[in-house]
Tab-separated table of C-alpha atoms in Angstrom:
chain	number	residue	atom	x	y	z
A	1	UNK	CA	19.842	-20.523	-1.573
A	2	UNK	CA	22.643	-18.785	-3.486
A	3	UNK	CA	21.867	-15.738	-5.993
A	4	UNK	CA	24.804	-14.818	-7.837
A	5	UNK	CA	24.946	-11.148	-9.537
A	6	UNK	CA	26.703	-10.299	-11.915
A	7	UNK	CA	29.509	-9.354	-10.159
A	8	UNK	CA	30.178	-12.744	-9.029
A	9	UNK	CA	28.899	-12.113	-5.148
A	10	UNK	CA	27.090	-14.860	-3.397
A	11	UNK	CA	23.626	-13.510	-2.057
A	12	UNK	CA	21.920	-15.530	0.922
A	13	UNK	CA	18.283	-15.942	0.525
A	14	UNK	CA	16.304	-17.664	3.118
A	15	UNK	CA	13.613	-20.437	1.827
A	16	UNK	CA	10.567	-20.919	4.156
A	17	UNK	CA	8.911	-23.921	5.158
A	18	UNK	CA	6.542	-24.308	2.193
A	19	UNK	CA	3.333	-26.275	3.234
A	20	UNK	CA	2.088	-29.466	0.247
A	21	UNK	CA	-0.254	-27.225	-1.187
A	22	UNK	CA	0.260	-27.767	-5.287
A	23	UNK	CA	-2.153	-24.987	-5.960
A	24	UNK	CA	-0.265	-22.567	-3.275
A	25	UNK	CA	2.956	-23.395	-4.189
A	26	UNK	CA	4.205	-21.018	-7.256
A	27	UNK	CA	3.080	-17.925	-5.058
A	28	UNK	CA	4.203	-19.330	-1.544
A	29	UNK	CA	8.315	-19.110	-3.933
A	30	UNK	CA	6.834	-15.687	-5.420
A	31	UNK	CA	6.560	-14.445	-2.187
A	32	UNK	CA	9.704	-15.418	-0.987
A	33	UNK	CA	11.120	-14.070	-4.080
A	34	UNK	CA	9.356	-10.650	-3.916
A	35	UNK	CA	10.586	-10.235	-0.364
A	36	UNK	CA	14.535	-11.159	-1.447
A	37	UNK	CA	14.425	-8.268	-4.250
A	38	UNK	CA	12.361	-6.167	-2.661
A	39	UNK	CA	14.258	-5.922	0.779
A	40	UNK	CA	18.004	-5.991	-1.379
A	41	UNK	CA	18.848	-9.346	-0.548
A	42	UNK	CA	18.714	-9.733	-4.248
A	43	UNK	CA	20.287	-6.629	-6.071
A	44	UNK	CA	19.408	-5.517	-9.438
A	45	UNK	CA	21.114	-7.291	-12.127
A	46	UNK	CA	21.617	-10.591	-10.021
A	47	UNK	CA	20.482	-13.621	-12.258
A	48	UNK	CA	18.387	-16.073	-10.395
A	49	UNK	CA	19.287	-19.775	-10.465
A	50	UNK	CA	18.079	-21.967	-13.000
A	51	UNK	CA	14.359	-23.080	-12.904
A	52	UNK	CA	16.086	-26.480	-12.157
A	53	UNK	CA	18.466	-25.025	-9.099
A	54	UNK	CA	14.747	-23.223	-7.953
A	55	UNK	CA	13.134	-26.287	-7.932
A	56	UNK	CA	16.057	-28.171	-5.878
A	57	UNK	CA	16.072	-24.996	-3.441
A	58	UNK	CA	12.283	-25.370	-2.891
A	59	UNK	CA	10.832	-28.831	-3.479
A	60	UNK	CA	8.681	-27.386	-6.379
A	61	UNK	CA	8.309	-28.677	-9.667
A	62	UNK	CA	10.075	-26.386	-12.999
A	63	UNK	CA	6.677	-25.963	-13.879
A	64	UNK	CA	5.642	-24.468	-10.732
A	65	UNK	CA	9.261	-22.766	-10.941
A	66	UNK	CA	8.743	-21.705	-14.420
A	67	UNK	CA	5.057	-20.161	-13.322
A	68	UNK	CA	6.644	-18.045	-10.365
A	69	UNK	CA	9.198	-16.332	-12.664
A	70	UNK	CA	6.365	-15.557	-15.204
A	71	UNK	CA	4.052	-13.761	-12.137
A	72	UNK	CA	7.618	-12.347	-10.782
A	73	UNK	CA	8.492	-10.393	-14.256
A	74	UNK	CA	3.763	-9.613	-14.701
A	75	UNK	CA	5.291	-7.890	-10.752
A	76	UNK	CA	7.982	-5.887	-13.162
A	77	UNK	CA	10.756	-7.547	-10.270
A	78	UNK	CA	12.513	-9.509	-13.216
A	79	UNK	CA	12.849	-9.407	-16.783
A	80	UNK	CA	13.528	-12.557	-18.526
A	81	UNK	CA	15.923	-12.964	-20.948
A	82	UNK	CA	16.978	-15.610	-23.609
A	83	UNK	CA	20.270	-16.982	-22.799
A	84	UNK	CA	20.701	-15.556	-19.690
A	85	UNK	CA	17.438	-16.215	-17.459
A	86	UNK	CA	15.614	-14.211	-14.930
A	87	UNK	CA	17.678	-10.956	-14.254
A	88	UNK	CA	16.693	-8.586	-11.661
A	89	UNK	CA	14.951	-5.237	-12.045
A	90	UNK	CA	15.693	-2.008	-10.470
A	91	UNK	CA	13.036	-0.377	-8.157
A	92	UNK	CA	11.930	1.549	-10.981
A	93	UNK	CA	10.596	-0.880	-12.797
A	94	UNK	CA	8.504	-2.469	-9.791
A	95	UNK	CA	4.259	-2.466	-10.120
A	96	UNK	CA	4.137	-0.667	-6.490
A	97	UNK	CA	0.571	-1.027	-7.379
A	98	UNK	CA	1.032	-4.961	-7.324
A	99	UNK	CA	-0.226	-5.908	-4.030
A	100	UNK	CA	2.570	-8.518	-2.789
A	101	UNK	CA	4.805	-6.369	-4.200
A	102	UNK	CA	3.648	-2.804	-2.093
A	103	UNK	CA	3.685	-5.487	1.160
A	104	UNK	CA	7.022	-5.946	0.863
A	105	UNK	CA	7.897	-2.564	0.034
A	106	UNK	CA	6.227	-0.939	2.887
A	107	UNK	CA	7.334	-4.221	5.149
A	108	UNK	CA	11.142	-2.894	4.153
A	109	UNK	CA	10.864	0.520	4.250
A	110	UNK	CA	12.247	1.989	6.625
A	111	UNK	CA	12.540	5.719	6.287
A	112	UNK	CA	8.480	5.837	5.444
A	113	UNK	CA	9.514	6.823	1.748
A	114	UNK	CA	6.634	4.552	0.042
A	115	UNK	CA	4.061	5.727	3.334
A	116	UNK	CA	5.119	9.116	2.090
A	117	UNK	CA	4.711	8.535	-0.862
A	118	UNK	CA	1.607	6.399	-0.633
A	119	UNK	CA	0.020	9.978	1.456
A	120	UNK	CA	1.012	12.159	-1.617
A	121	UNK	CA	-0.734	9.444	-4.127
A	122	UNK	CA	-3.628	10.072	-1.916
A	123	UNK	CA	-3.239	13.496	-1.473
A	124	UNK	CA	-3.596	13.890	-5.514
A	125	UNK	CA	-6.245	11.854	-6.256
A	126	UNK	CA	-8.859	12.530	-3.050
A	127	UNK	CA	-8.680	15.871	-3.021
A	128	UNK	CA	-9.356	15.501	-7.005
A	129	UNK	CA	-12.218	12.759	-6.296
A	130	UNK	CA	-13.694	15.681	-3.852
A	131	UNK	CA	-13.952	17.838	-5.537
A	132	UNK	CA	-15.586	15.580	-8.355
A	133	UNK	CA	-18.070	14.218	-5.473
A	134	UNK	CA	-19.409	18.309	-5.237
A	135	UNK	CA	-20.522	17.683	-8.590
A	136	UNK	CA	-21.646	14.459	-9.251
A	137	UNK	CA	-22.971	13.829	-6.113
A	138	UNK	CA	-26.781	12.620	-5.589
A	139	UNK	CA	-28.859	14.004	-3.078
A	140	UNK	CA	-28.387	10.483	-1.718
A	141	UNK	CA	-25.098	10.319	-1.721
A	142	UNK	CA	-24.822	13.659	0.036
A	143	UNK	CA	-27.729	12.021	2.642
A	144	UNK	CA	-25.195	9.069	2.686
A	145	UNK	CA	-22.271	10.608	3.348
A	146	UNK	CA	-23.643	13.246	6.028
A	147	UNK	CA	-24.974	9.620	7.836
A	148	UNK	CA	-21.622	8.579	8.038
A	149	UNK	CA	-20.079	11.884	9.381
A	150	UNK	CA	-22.469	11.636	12.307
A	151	UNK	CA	-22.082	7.618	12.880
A	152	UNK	CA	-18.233	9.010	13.366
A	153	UNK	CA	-19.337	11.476	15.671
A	154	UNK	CA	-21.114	8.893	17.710
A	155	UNK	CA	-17.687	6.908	17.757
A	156	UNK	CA	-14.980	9.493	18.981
A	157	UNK	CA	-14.649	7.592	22.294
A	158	UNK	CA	-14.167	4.358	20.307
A	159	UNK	CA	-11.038	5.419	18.286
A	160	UNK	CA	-10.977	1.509	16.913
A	161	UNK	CA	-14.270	1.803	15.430
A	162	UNK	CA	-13.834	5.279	14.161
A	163	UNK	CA	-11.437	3.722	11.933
A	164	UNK	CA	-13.350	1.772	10.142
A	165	UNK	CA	-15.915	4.142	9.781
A	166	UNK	CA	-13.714	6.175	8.692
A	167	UNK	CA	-12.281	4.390	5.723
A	168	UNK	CA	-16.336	3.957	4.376
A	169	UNK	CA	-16.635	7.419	5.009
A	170	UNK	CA	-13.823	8.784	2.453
A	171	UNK	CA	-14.511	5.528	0.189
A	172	UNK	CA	-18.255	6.842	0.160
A	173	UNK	CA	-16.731	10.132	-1.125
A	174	UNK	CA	-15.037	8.747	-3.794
A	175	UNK	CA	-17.907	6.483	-5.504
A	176	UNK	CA	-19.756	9.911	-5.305
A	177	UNK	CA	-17.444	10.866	-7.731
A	178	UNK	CA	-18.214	8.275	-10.615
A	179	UNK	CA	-14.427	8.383	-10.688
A	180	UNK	CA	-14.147	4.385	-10.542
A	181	UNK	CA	-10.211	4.161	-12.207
A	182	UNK	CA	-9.401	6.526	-9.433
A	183	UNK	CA	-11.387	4.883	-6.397
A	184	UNK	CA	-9.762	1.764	-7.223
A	185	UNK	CA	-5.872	2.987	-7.358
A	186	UNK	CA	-6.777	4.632	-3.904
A	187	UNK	CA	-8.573	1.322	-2.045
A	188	UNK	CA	-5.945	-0.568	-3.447
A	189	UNK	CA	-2.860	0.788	-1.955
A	190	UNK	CA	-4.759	2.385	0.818
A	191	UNK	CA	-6.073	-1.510	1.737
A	192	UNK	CA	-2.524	-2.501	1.735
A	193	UNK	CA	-1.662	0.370	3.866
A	194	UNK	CA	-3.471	-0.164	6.189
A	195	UNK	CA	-2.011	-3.897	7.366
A	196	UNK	CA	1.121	-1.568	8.282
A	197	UNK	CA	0.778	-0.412	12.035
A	198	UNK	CA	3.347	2.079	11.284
A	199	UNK	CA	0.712	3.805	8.672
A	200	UNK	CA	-2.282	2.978	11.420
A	201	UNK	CA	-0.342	4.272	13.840
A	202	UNK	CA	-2.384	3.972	17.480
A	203	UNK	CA	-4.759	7.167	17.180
A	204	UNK	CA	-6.724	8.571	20.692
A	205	UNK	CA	-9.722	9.709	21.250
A	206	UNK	CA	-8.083	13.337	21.198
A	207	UNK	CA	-6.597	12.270	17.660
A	208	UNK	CA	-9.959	10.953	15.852
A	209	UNK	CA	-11.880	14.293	17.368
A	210	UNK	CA	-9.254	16.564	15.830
A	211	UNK	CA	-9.850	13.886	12.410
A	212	UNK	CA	-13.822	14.505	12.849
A	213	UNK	CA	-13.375	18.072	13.126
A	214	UNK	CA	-11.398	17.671	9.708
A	215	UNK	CA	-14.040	15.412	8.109
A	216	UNK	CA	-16.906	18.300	8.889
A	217	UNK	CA	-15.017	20.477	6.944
A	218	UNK	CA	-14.785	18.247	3.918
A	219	UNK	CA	-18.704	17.749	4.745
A	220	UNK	CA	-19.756	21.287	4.612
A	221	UNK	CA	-17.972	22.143	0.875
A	222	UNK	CA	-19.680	19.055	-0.251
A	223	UNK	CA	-23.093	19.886	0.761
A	224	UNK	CA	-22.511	23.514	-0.519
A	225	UNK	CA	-21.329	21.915	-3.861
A	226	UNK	CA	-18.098	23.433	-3.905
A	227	UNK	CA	-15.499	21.617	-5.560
A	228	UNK	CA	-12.306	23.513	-4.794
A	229	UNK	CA	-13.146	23.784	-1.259
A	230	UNK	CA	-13.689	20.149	-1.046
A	231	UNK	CA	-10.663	19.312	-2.773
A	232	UNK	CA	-8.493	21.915	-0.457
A	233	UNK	CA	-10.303	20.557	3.230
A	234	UNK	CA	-9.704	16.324	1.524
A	235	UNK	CA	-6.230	17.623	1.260
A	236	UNK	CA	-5.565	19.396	4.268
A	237	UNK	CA	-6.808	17.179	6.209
A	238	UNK	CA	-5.129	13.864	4.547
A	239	UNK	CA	-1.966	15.861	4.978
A	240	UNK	CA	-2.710	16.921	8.580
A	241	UNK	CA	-3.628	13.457	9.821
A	242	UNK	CA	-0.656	11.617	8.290
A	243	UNK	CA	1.295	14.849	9.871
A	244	UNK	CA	-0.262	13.777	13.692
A	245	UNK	CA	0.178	9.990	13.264
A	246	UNK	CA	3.749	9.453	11.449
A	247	UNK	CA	6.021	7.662	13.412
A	248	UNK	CA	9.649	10.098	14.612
A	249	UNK	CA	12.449	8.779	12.354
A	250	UNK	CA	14.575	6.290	14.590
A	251	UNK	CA	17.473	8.077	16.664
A	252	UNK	CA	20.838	6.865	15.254
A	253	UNK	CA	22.842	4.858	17.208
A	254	UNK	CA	25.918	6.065	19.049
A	255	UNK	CA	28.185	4.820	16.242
A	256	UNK	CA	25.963	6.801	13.226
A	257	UNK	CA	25.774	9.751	15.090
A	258	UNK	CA	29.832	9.648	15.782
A	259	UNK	CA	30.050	9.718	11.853
């Protein structure tokens, strides 16, 4: 399929194979859509073809068509406009908070700007839920939380089940907080995150120790109900892992590093 911007250049996008599933359909072409302006294919201020031309390129209905533009502007990735059609936003008008929308950003980015960007989000609003959890926490969330410190002890040989402890672990943290606006911005981008192996990255058993060690100290401030010193050791030690597991940037190739 052609998109044409406005100044007049033909854009390539490639259509997948979309399977005869009417009630799959409108987000199987936003998908494909979201990945196009996400990734550049489609620059800001291209138009996008007719809902009939849409329809041709993917075997869809208009109505399905016209439904995929409506969730594609709800995304902030177009805004739709009479006479004209569906134009193109720039990046900063994207809902990185959308989840098909943060895929494809994090699927296309390659100098880690979201992932850093995505660890300074975090960075914010942990340390913040932290030191909210000193305060608000229960005597059973505190009993909670310390169970789940030790159940990651028990795992430091088993880096692939430390994980997932440790995701309860700091989730556990932040319902202690009664901060639920918060918790959710954090699970939501931090879920999405996570499905990025460059953001995983492939921790050892020398790694998750040096995490546990970190995790003790965010332990000890909560127990001794100190909410800047939780808030400082969640931030150090957000900052410190994502420091240990962040992948080099790529070397340039001979031709870049000529220039």
């Amino acid at each position: 399929m052609s998109v044409s911007p406005r100044s007049g250049v033909e854009i390539k996008l490639e259509v997948p194979s979309i399977p005869r599933r009417p009630a799959r359909l409108a987000q199987l072409v936003v998908e494909s859509l979201v990945d196009g302006i996400v990734s550049g294919a489609i620059t800001p201020r291209a138009v996008l073809p007719s809902e009939t031309a849409l329809a041709q390129t993917f075997a869809v209905s208009r109505i399905t068509v016209r439904e995929a533009v409506k969730l594609l502007e709800a995304k902030g990735l177009v805004a739709v406009r009479h006479g004209v059609g569906a134009v193109v936003s720039s990046d900063t008008e994207w809902n990185l908070l959308d989840t098909d929308v943060l895929a494809a950003a994090m699927r296309h980015d390659e100098n880690l700007t979201i992932l850093d960007e995505l660890i300074g989000v975090r960075i914010s609003l942990e340390s913040d839920l932290a030191a909210l959890a000193a305060v608000n926490a229960t005597d059973d969330d505190l009993a909670e939380i310390e169970g789940l410190f030790h159940r990651l002890e028990s795992q430091v040989r088993a880096p692939e089940d430390f994980i997932r402890s440790d995701v309860e672990f700091h989730d556990r943290i932040m319902a202690a907080s009664r901060n639920r606006l918060a918790r959710s911005i954090v699970s939501t981008v931090h879920s999405k995150a996570r499905t990025s192996e460059r953001y995983r990255g492939h921790p050892g058993v020398a790694d998750v120790t040096v995490t546990n060690g970190e995790h003790a100290r965010v332990l000890e401030r909560l127990l001794a109900r100190d909410p800047d010193g939780a808030s400082a050791a969640m931030a150090d030690h957000i900052r410190s892992a994502w420091s240990r597991r962040r992948p080099a940037p790529a070397a340039p190739s001979p031709t870049e590093s000529a220039e």
